[in-house]
XYZ file of C-alpha atoms in Angstrom:
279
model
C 90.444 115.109 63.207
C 92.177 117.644 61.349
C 94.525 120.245 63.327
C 93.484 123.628 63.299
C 95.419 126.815 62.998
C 95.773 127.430 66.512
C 96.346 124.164 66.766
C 99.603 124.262 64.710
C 100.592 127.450 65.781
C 101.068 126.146 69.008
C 102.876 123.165 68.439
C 105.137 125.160 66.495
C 105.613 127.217 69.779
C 106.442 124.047 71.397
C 109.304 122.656 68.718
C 111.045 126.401 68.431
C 111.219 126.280 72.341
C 111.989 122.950 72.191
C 114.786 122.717 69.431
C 116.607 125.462 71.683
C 116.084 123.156 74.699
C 118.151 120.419 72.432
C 120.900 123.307 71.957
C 121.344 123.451 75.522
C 121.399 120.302 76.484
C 123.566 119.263 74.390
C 126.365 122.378 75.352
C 125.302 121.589 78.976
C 126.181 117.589 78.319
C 129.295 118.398 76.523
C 127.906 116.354 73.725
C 124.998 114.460 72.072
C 123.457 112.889 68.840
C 121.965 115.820 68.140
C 120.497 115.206 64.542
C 118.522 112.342 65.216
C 117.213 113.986 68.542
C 116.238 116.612 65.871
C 114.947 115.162 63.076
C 112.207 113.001 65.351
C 111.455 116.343 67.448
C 108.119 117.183 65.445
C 106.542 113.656 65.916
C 107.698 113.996 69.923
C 105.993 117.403 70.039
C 102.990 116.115 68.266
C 102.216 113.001 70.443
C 102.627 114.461 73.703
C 101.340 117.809 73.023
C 98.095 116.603 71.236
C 97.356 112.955 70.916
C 98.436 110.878 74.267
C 96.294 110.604 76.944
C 98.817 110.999 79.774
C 98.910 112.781 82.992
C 102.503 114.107 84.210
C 100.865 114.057 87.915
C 100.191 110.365 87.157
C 103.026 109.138 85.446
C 102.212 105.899 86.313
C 98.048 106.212 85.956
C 96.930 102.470 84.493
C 95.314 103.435 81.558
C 97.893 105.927 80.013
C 99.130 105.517 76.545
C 102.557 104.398 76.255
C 105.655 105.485 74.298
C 108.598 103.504 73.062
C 111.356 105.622 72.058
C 113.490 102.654 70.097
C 115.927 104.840 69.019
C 116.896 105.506 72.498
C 120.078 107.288 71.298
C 117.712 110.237 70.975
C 116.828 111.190 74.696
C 118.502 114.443 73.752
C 115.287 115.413 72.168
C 112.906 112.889 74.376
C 114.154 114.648 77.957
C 113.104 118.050 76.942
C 109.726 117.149 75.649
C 109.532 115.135 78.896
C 110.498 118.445 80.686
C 108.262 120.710 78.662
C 105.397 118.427 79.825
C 105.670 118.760 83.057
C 107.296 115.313 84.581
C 110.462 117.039 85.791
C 111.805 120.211 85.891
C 113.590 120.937 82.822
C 116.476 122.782 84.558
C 117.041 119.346 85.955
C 118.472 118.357 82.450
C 122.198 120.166 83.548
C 123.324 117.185 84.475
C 122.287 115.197 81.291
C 124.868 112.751 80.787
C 127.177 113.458 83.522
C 128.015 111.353 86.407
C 125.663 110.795 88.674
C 122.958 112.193 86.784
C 119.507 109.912 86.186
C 119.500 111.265 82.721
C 122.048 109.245 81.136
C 122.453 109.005 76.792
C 119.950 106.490 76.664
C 117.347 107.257 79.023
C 116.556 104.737 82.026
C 112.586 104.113 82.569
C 114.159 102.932 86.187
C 115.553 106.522 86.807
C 113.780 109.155 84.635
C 109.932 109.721 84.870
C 107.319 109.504 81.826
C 109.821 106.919 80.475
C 107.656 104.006 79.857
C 110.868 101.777 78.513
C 114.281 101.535 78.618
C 115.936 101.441 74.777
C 119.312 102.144 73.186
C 119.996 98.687 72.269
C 118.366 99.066 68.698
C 116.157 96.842 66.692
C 114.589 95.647 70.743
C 111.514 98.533 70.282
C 109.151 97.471 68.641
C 109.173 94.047 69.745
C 108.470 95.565 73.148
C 105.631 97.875 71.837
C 104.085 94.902 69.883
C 104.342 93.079 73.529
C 102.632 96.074 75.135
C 99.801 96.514 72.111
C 99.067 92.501 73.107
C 99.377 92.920 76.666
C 96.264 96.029 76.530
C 94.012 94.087 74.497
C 94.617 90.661 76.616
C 93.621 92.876 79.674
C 90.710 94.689 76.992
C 92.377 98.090 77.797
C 92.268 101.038 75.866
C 95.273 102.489 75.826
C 97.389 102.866 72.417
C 100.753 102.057 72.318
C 102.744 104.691 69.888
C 106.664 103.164 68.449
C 109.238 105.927 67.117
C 111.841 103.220 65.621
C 115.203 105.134 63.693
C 115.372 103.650 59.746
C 118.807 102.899 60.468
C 117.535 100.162 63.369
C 115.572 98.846 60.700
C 118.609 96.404 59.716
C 117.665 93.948 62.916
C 116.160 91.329 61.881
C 114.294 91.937 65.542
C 112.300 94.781 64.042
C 110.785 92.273 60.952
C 110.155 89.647 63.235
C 108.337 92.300 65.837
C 106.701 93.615 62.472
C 105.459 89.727 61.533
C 104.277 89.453 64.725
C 101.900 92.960 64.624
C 100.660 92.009 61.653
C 99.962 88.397 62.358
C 97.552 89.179 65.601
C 96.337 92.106 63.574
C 97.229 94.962 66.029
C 95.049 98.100 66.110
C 96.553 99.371 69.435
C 99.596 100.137 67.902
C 101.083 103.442 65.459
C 104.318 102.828 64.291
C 106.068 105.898 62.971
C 109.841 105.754 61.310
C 111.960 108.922 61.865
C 113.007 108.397 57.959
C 115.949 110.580 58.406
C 118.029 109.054 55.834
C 121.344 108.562 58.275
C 122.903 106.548 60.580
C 126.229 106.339 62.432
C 128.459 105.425 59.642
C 126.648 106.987 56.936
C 123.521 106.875 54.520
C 121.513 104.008 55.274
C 121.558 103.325 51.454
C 125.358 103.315 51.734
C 125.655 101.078 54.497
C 122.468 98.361 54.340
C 120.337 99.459 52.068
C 116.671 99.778 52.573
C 114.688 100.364 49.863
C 112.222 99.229 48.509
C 111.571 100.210 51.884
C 107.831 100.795 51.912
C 107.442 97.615 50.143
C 109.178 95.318 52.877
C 106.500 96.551 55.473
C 103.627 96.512 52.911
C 105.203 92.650 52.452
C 104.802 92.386 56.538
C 101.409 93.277 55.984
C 101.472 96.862 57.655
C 99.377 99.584 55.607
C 101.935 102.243 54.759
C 101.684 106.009 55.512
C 104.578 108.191 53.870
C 104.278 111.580 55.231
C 106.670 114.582 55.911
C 107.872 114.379 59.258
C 108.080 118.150 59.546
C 104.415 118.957 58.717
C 102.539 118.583 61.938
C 99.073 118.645 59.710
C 100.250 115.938 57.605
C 101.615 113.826 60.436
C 98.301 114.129 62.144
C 96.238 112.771 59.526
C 98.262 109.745 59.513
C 97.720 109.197 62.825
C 94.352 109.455 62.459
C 94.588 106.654 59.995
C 96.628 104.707 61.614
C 94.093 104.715 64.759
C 91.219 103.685 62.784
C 92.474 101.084 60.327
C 91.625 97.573 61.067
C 95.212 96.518 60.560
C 98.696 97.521 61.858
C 100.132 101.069 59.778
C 103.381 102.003 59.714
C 103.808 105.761 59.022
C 107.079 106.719 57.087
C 107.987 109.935 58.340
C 110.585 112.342 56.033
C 112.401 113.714 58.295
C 116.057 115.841 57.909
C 118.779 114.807 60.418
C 119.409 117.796 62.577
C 116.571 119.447 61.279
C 116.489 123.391 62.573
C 119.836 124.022 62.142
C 121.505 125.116 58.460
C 125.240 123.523 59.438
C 123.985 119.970 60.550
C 120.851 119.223 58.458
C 121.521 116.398 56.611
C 124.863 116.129 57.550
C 126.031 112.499 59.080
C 128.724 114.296 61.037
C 126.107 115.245 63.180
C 124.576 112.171 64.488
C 126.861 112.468 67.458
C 128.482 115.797 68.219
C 129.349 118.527 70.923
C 129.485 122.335 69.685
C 130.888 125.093 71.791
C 129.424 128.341 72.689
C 130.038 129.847 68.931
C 128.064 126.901 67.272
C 125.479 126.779 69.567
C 124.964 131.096 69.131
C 124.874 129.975 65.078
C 121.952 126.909 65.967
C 119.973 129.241 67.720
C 120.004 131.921 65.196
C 119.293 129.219 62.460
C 116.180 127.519 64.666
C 115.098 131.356 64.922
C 115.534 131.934 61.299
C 113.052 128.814 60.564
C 110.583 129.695 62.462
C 110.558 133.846 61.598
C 112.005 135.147 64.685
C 115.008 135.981 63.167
């Protein structure tokens, strides 16, 4: 079902708050890879502010959806959506990344609640969602199973053979979305293992492809929508920008891991205020 305009409105409420939320943790952590908590903010804000059917009072309820962040270097931007709704107070993020804290990096499904994983060791999530997609219709449960994977991860050979696998037991259960940010720790993921044709190597897995700005909550919507309804596994392609919000780091591979003082974070909160009109 199409969004509406409240409807988008408000989940533009939610990613402004939210992309200052990132700015703070990441001062408060002394570091963080910001950009690709960034760039896959949007498709975070979507998902649990509209489409999963969770409870933060029952983080554990039987017949929630589940949520397998693979590109577990992102829990910069996963804690504060987490925060936001409602499974922990978000001024418990202070400690994110510091000794002693249950927040590490890579967040812990053992330690920090509304985690339904553990990931960080890429290319191992969406084997695990494809295991969980089986596991609900085995049990002939409804829940839906929803993959973020990073296009960088997508040089395991673990993701392909997860991918195979979706496609050979024809999952339905299961929306896999790419955070198609164009980066990855060493550089453009053209420059380092390239990927493209890269909508034809899932179309070759036999996954439906959805390529869809991973900005526009409208857009991303209605490929979820598909994606729900099609009688074979989808993969949506999301165009996103690394560090997306702020001018200084978008697109920029300097910023998949970085720390900025009090002066750079004064300049990302102007520039996420600028983007939205609050300037």
């Amino acid at each position: 079902m199409a969004l509406t305009d409240a409807e988008i409105k408000e989940l533009e409420a939610q990613a402004w708050q939210l992309r200052h939320d990132i700015i703070n943790v990441t001062v408060w952590a002394g570091g963080a890879h910001i950009g690709g908590g960034l760039s896959m903010l949007d498709i975070l804000v979507l998902l649990y502010f509209k489409y999963l059917n969770i409870d933060a009072a029952q983080p554990e309820k039987e017949d929630r959806d589940r949520v397998v962040v693979s590109k577990g270097h992102g829990g910069v931007g996963f804690a504060p959506v987490l925060a936001r709704r409602g499974y922990f107070d978000f001024d418990d993020l202070k400690t994110f990344n510091q000794f002693g804290s249950p927040f590490g990096m890579h967040l812990d499904a053992a330690k920090v609640t509304g985690v339904d994983v553990s990931t960080g060791s890429l290319g191992h999530g969406l084997p695990m969602a494809v295991g969980l997609a089986l596991g609900a219709r085995t049990q002939n449960k409804a829940w839906k199973t929803y993959c973020i994977l990073g296009d960088g991860e997508c040089n395991e050979g673990t993701v392909w053979e997860a991918a195979m696998s979706a496609s050979h037991f024809g999952l339905t259960n299961l929306v896999t979305i790419v955070d198609r940010n164009g980066y990855m720790i060493d550089g453009a993921t053209e420059e380092v293992m390239e990927l493209e044709p890269f909508s034809d190597k899932w179309r070759a897995f036999g996954f439906t492809v959805l390529e869809v700005d991973g900005h526009n909550f409208a857009d991303l919507a209605e490929a979820i929508d598909t994606s729900l309804a099609a009688d074979g596994p989808c993969v949506i392609i999301a165009h996103t920008k690394k560090g997306r919000g702020i001018d200084y780091m978008e697109g920029n591979v300097k910023w998949h891991y970085g720390s900025i003082d009090s002066t750079l974070a004064d300049k990302a909160r102007a520039s996420v205020d600028r983007m939205y009109g609050k300037a």
